[in-house]
Tab-separated table of C-alpha atoms and ligand atoms in Angstrom:
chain	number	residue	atom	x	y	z
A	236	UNK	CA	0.000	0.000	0.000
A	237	UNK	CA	1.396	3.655	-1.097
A	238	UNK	CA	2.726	5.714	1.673
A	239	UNK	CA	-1.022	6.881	2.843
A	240	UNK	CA	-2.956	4.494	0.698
A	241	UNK	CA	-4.673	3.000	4.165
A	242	UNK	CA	-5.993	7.032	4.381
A	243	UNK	CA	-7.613	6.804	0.697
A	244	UNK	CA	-9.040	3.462	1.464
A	245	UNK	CA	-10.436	5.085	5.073
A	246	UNK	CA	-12.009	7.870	2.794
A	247	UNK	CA	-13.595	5.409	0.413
A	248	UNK	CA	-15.268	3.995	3.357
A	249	UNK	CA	-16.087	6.858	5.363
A	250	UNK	CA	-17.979	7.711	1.957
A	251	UNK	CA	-19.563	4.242	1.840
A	252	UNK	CA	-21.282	4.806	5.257
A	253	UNK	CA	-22.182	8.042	5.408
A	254	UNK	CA	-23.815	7.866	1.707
A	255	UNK	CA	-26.255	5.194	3.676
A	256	UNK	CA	-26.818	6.986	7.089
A	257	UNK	CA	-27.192	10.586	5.951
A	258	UNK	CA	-30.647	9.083	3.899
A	259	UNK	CA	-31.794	8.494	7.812
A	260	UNK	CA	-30.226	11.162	9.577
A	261	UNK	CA	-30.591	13.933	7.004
A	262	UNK	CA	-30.484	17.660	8.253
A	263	UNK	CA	-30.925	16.410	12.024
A	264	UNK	CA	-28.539	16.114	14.964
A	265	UNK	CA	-27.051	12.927	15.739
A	266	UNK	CA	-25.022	12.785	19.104
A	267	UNK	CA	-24.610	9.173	20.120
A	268	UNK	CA	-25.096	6.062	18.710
A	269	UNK	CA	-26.798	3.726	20.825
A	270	UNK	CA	-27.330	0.097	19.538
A	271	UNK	CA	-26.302	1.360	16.018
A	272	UNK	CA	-28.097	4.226	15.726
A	273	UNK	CA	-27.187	7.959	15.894
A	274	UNK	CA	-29.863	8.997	18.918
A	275	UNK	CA	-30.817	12.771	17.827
A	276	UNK	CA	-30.550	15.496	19.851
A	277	UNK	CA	-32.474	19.235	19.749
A	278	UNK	CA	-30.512	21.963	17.695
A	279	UNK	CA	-29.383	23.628	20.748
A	280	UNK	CA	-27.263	21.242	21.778
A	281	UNK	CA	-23.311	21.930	21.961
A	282	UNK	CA	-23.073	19.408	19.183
A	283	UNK	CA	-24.642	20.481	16.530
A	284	UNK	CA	-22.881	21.718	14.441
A	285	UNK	CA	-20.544	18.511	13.434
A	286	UNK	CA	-22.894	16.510	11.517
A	287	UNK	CA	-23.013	18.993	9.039
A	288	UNK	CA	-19.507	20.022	9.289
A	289	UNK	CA	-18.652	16.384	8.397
A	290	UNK	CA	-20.481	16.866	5.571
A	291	UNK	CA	-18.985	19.665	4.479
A	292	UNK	CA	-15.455	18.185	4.252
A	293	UNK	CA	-17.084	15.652	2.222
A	294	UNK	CA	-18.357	17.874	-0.281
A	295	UNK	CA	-15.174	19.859	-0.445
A	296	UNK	CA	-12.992	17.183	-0.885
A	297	UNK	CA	-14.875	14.993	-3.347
A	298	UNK	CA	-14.626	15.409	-6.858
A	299	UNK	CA	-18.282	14.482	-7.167
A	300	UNK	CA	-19.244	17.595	-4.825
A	301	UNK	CA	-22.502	15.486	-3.656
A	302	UNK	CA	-24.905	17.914	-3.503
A	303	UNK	CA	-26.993	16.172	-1.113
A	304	UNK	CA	-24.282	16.814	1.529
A	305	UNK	CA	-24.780	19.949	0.772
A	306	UNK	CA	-28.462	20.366	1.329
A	307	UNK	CA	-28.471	18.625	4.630
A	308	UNK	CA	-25.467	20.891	6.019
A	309	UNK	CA	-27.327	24.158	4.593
A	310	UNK	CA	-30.610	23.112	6.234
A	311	UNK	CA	-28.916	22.000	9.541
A	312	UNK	CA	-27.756	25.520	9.833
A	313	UNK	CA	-30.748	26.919	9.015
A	314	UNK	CA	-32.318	25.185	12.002
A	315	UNK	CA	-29.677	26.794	14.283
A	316	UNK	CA	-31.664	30.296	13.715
A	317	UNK	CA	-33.941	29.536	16.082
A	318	UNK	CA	-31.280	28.749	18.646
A	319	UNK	CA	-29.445	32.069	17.600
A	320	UNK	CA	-32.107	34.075	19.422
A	321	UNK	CA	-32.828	31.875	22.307
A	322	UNK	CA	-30.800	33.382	24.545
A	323	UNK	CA	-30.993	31.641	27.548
A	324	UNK	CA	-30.141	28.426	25.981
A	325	UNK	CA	-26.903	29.638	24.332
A	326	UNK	CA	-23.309	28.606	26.033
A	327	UNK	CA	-20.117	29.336	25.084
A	328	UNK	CA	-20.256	26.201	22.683
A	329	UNK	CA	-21.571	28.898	20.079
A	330	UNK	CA	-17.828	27.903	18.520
A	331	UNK	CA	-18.633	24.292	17.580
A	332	UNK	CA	-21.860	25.214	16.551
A	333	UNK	CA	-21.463	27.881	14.235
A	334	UNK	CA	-17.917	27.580	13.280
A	335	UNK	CA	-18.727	24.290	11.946
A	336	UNK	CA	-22.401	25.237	10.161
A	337	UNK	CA	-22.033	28.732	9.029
A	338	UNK	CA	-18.120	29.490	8.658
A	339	UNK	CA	-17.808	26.386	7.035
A	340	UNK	CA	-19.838	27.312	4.582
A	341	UNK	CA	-19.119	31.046	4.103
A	342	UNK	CA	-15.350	29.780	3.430
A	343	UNK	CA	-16.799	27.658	0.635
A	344	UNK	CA	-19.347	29.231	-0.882
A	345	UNK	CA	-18.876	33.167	0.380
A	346	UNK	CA	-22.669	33.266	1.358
A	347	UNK	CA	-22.990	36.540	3.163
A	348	UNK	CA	-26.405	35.041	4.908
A	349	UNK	CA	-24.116	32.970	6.631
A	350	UNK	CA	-21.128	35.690	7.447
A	351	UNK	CA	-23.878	37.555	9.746
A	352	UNK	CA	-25.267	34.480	11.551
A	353	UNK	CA	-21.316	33.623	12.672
A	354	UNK	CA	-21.039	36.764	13.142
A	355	UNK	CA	-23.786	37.448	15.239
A	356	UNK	CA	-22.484	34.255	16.816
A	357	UNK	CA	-19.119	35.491	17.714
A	358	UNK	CA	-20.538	38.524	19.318
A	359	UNK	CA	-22.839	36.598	21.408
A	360	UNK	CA	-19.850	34.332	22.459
A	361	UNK	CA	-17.753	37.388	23.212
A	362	UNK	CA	-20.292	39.026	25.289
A	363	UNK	CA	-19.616	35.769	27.971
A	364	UNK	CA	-16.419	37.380	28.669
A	365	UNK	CA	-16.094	38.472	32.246
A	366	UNK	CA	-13.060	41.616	32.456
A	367	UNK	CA	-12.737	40.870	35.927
A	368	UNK	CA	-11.692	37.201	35.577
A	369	UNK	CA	-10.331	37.432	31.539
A	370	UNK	CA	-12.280	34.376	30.881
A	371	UNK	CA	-15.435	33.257	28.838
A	372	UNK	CA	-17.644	32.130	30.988
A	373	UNK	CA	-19.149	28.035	30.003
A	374	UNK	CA	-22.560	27.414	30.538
A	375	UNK	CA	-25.746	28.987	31.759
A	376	UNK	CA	-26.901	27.071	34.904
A	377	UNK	CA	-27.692	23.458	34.521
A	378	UNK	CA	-30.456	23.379	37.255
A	379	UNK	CA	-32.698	25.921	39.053
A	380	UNK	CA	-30.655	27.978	41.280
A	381	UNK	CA	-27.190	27.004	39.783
A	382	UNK	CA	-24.748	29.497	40.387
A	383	UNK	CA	-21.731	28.920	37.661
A	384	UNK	CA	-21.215	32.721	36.613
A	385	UNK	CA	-17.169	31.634	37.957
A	386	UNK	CA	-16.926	28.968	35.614
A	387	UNK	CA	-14.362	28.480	32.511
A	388	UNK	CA	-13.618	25.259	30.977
A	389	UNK	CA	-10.265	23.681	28.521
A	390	UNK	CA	-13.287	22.649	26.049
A	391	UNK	CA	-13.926	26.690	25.449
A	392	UNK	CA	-10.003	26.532	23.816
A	393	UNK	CA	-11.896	25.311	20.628
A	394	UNK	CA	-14.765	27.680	20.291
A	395	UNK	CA	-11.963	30.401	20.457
A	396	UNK	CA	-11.548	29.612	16.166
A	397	UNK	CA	-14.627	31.800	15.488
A	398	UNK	CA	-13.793	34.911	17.502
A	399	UNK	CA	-10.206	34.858	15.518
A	400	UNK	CA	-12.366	34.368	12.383
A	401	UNK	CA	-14.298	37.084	12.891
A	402	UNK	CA	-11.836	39.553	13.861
A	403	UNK	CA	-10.254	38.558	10.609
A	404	UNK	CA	-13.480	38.925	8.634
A	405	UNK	CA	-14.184	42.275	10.236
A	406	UNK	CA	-11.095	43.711	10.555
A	407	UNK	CA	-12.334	44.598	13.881
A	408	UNK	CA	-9.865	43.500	16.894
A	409	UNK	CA	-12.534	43.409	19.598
A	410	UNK	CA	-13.475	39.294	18.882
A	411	UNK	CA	-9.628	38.631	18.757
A	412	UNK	CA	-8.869	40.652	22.050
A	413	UNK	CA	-11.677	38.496	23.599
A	414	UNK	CA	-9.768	35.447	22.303
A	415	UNK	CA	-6.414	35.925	23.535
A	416	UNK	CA	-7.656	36.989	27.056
A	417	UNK	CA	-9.307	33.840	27.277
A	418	UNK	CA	-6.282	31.784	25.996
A	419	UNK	CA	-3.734	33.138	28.602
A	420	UNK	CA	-6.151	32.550	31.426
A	421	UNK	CA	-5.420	28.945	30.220
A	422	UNK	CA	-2.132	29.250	30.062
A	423	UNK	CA	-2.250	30.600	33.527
A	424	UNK	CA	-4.873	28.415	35.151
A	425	UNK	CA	-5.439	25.241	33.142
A	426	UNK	CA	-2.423	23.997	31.808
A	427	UNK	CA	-0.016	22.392	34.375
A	428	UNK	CA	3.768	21.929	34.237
A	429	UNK	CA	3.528	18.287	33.377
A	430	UNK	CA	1.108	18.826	30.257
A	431	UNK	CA	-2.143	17.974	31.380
A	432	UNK	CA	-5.439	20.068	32.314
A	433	UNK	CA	-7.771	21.105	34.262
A	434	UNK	CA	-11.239	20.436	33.159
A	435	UNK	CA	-13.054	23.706	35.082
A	436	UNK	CA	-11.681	26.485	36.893
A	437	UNK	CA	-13.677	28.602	38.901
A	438	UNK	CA	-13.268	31.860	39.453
A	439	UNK	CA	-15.178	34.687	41.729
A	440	UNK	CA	-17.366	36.585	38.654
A	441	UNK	CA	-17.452	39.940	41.081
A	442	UNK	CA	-13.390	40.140	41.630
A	443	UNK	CA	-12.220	37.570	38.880
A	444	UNK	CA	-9.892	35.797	41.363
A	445	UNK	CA	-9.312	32.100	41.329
A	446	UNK	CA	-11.335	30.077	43.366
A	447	UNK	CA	-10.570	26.406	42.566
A	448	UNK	CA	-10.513	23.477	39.986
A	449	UNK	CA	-13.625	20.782	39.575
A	450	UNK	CA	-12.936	17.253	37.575
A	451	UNK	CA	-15.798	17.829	35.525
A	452	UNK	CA	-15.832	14.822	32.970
A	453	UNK	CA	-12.705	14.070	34.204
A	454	UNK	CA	-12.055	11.216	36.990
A	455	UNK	CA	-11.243	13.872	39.341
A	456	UNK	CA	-9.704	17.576	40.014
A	457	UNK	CA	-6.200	16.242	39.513
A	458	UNK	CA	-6.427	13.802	37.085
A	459	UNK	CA	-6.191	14.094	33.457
A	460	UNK	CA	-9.351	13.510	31.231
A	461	UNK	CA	-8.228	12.833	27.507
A	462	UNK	CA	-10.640	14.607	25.454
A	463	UNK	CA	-9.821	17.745	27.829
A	464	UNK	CA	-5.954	17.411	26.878
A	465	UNK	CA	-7.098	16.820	23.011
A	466	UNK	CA	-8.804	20.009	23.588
A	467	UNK	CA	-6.027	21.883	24.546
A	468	UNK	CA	-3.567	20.284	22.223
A	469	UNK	CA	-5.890	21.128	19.355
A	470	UNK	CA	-6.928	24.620	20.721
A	471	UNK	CA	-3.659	25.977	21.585
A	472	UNK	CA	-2.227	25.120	18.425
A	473	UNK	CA	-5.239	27.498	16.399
A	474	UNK	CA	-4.913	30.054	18.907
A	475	UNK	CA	-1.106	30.077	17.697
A	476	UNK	CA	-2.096	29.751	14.227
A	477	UNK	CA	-3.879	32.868	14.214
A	478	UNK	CA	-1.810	34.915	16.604
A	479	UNK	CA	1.839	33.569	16.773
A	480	UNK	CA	2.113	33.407	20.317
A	481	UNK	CA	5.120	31.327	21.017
A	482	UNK	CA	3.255	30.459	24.321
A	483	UNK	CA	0.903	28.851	22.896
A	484	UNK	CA	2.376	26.579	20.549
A	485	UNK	CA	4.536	25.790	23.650
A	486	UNK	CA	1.584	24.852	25.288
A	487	UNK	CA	0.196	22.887	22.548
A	488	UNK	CA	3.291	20.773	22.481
A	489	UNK	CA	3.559	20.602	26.398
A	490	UNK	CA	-0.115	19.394	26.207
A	491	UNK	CA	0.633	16.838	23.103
A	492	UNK	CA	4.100	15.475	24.762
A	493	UNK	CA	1.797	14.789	27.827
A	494	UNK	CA	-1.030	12.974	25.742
A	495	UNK	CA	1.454	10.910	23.752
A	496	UNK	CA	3.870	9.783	26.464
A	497	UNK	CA	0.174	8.626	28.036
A	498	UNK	CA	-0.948	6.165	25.077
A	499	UNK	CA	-1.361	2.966	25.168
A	500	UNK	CA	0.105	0.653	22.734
A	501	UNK	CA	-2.273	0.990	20.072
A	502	UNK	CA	-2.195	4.955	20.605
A	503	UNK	CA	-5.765	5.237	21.530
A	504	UNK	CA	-6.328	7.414	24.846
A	505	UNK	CA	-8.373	5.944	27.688
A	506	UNK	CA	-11.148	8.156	28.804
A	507	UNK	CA	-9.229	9.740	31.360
A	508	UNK	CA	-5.136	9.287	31.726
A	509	UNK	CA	-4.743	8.948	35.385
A	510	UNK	CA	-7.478	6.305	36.705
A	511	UNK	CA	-6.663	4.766	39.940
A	512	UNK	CA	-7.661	0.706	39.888
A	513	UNK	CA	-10.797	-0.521	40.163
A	514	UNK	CA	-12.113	1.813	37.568
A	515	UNK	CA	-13.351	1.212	33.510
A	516	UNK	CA	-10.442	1.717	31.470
A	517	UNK	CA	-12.640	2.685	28.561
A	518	UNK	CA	-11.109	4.293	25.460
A	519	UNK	CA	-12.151	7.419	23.954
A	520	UNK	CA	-11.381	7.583	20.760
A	521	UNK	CA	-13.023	11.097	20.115
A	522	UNK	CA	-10.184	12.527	21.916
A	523	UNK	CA	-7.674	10.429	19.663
A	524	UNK	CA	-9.449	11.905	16.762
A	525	UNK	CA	-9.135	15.551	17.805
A	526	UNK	CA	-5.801	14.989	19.762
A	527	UNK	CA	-4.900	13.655	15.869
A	528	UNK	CA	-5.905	17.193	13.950
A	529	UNK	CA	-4.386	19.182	16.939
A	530	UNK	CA	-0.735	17.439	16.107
A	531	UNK	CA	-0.995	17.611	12.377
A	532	UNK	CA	-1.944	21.774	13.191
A	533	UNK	CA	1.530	21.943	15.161
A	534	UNK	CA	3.055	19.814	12.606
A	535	UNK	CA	1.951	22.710	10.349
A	536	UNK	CA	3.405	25.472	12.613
A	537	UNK	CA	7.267	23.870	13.117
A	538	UNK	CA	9.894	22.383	10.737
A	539	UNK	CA	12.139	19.787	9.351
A	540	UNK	CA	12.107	16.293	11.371
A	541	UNK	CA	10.285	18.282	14.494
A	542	UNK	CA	7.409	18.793	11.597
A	543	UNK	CA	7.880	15.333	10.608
A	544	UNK	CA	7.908	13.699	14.696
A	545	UNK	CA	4.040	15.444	15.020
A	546	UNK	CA	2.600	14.411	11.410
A	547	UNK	CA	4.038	10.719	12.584
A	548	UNK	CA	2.129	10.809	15.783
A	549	UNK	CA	-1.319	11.921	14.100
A	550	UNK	CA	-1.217	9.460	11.511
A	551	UNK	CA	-0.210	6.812	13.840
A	552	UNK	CA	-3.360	7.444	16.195
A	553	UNK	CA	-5.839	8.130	12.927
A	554	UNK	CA	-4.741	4.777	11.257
A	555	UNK	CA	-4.661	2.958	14.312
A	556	UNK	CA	-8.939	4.063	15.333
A	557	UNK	CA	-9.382	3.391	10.961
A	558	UNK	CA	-7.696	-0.496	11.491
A	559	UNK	CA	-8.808	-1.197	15.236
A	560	UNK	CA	-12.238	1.452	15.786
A	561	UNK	CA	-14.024	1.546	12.349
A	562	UNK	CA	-17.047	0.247	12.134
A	563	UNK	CA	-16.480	-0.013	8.223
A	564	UNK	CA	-17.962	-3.538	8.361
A	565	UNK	CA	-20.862	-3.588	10.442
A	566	UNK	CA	-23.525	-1.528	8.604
A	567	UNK	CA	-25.682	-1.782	10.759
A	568	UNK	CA	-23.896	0.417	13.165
A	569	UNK	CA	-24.365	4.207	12.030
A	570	UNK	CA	-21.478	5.360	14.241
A	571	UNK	CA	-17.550	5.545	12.100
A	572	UNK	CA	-15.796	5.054	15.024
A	573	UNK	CA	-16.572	2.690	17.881
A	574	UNK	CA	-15.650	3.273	22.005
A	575	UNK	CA	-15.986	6.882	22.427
A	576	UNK	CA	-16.304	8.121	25.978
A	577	UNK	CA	-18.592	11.123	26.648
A	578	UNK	CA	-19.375	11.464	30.561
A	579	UNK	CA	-17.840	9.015	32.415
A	580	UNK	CA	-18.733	10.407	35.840
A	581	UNK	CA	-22.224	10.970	34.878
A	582	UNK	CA	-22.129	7.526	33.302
A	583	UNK	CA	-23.685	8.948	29.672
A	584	UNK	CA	-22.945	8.221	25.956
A	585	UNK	CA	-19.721	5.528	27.831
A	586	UNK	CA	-18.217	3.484	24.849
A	587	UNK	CA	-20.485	4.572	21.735
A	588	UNK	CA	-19.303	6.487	18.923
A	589	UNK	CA	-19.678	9.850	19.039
A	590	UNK	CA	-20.235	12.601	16.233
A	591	UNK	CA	-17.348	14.879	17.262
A	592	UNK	CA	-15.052	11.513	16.888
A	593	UNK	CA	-16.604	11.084	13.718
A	594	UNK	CA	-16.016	14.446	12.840
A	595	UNK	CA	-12.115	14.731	14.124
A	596	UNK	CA	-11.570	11.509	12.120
A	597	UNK	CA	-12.807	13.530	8.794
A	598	UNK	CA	-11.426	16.128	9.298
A	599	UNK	CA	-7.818	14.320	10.523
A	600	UNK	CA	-8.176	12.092	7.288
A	601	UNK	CA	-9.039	15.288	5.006
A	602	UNK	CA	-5.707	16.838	6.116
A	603	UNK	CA	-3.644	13.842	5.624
A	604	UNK	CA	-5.095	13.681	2.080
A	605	UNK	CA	-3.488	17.027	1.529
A	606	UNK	CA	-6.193	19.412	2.695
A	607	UNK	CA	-4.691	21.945	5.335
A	608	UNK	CA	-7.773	24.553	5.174
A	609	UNK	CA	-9.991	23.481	7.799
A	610	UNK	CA	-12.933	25.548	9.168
A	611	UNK	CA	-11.539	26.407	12.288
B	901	LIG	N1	-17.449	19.830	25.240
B	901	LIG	C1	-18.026	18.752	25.937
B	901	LIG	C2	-17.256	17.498	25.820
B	901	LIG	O1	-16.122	17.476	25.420
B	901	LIG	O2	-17.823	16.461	26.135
C-alpha cells in the first residue's frame, strides 16, 4: 500500500457509510449512537454543528461535490436560527456550533447570509467574557438555582476559532482581544507543568480571582481527562495559528508530549489518563481523533524532522482508530468510530461512537489527504 494508501481506502469507506446513514439522519442532529443508531438530539445542543460540518469536508474534498451533503449541512444551519435568538439556551459552545455550520460554509461558498449568523455568533460568544476574571464564561446554569457565573472550561479553547475568524473577517480586533484573554487565562490556570489540564476552573465573577478546579468529565480535580488534553492540544495550536504566540504553541506541544507519552500501545487514549484501579479503562477515541488534527496543526506550525515527529504521531493514532475502531464492516452500526467516551462520571454516551469523533476523524483524514484549510 502507497505511503497513505490505508488514508484513501479510510475515505472510500467513510464515503460508503455516510452515503447510507445521511438518507436516515438527514439535516438532524445525531449525538450518540446507541445500539447502532445515531440517537438525535435538539438543535441547541453543543453538538450540533458537526454533523453537518462532516459533511462539508465531504463535499469539499470529493470530486463528485454530492450535492446532497450539501443540502443537509445548509438546512442543519438553518435550524440553528432559532437557537441564535434563544438566549438563555446559548453557552459558550456557540464555537462548535457555528464555526462548523455557518463558517464552514461562508469559506466555501462566500454566502454573506451565513457571514452575519457567525457573526452574530461570535458577538454573542464574546459578550460571555467576564473583564474581571479574563475568561469566557461556560454554561448557563444546569439546574434551578445554579450558580456557575465563575466557571471556565479547557473545552472553550476550541470555540476560540470563530472569535479569531471574525476579527479577521471584520477587521475589527474586539473578537480577537476576547480570544487571547481567554487563551492566557489557560495558560495561567489550566495547563499544568507536566502537560495535562484542568477540566473547570472557577473563578469569583465579582473580583475575577481564582477560586478552585472541579474534575468535571474528568475522573477527578487532579487527574487528566483525555478529550480535555485533546482540547487543549488542538486549541492551543489554532490560537497560535492565528496569533503567533510562542506560548501557545509551547503549550500545545507541552499538552501533546503529555497525551502521547500517556498512550497505550495501540495509541488510543483511555477516557481519562490517570485512573486509579478498580475503575473502567474505557477508550475514547473522540479525543484520539481531535488529539490527531491538533498534532498535524503543530506539525503545520514547526519544521524539518520536528514537523515530521508530530505528522508521525497523528497518523499513527488516525490509522490505528481506521484499522482497530471503524465500524467499516458492520452496517448496521451508524457510528464511524466505535468506544468513544462522553461522561464518564455521569455515566452517559460511555463506549459509543460519538459525532465529534466522527467528525475529528474527517477532518484528521481530510488533512492527511493534503487538505490543510480546515474551518476552524
Ligand atoms: N465539550 C463537551 C465534551 O467534550 O464532552
Amino acid at each position: 500500500m502507497k505511503a497513505n494508501g490505508w488514508a484513501e481506502e479510510a475515505w472510500e469507506k467513510v464515503h460508503e457509510k455516510v452515503l447510507r446513514t445521511s438518507g436516515r439522519i438527514g439535516a438532524r442532529f445525531p449525538h450518540a449512537s446507541v445500539d447502532g443508531t445515531y440517537v438525535l438530539e435538539a438543535p441547541h445542543w453543543w453538538t450540533a454543528g458537526f454533523w453537518p460540518g462532516l459533511l462539508w469536508l465531504l463535499y469539499r474534498d470529493s470530486d463528485s461535490r454530492d450535492e446532497r451533503y450539501k443540502e443537509i449541512a445548509e438546512a442543519c444551519e438553518k435550524q440553528l436560527d432559532d437557537v441564535l435568538t434563544g438566549y438563555d439556551r446559548l453557552d459558550h459552545d456557540i464555537g462548535f456550533m457555528w464555526t462548523l455550520t455557518s463558517v464552514a460554509r461562508f469559506k466555501l461558498l462566500g454566502e454573506e447570509e451565513s457571514r452575519r449568523r457567525a457573526l452574530l455568533a461570535a458577538s454573542v460568544l464574546s459578550g460571555r467574557f467576564n473583564v474581571k476574571g479574563n475568561y469566557i464564561r461556560a454554561w448557563n446554569p444546569w439546574s434551578e438555582g445554579q450558580r456557575n457565573e465563575g466557571w471556565a472550561i479547557i473545552d472553550c479553547m476550541m470555540n476560540l476559532p470563530l472569535l479569531y475568524w471574525a476579527s479577521e473577517t471584520t477587521g475589527d480586533p474586539r473578537f480577537k482581544h476576547v480570544a487571547t484573554a481567554h487563551a492566557d487565562t489557560v495558560l495561567a490556570h489550566f495547563v499544568r507543568t507536566d502537560g495535562s489540564v484542568n477540566h473547570i476552573v472557577i473563578f469569583d465573577p465579582d473580583t475575577g480571582e481564582f477560586e478552585g478546579v472541579n474534575g468535571g468529565q474528568g475522573f477527578a480535580p487532579n487527574s487528566a481527562w483525555s478529550r480535555g488534553t485533546a482540547w487543549a492540544i488542538y486549541g492551543m495550536a489554532l490560537s497560535y495559528r492565528y496569533t503567533g504566540k510562542a506560548a501557545y504553541l509551547d503549550a500545545a506541544k507541552r499538552a501533546a508530549h503529555f497525551f502521547l507519552a500517556n498512550l497505550p500501545e495501540d495509541a488510543v487514549p483511555h477516557w481519562d489518563f490517570r485512573l486509579p484501579p478498580g475503575i473502567e479503562r474505557y477508550r475514547d477515541t473522540s479525543a484520539g481523533a481531535c488529539a490527531a488534527c491538533g498534532l498535524l496543526e503543530i506539525a503545520a506550525a514547526v519544521q524539518g524532522e520536528e514537523a515530521g515527529m508530530y505528522r508521525e504521531a497523528g497518523e499513527r493514532i488516525l490509522r490505528s482508530l481506521y484499522e482497530n475502531y471503524g465500524a467499516w464492516d458492520n452496517p448496521a452500526e451508524e457510528g464511524l468510530l466505535l468506544h468513544g467516551t462522553s461522561h464518564y462520571p455521569e455515566r452517559r454516551n460511555v463506549d459509543v461512537p460519538l459525532i465529534y469523533g466522527d467528525y475529528y476523524f474527517v477532518e484528521g483524514l481530510s488533512r492527511l489527504r493534503g487538505n490543510s484549510d480546515t474551518f476552524w
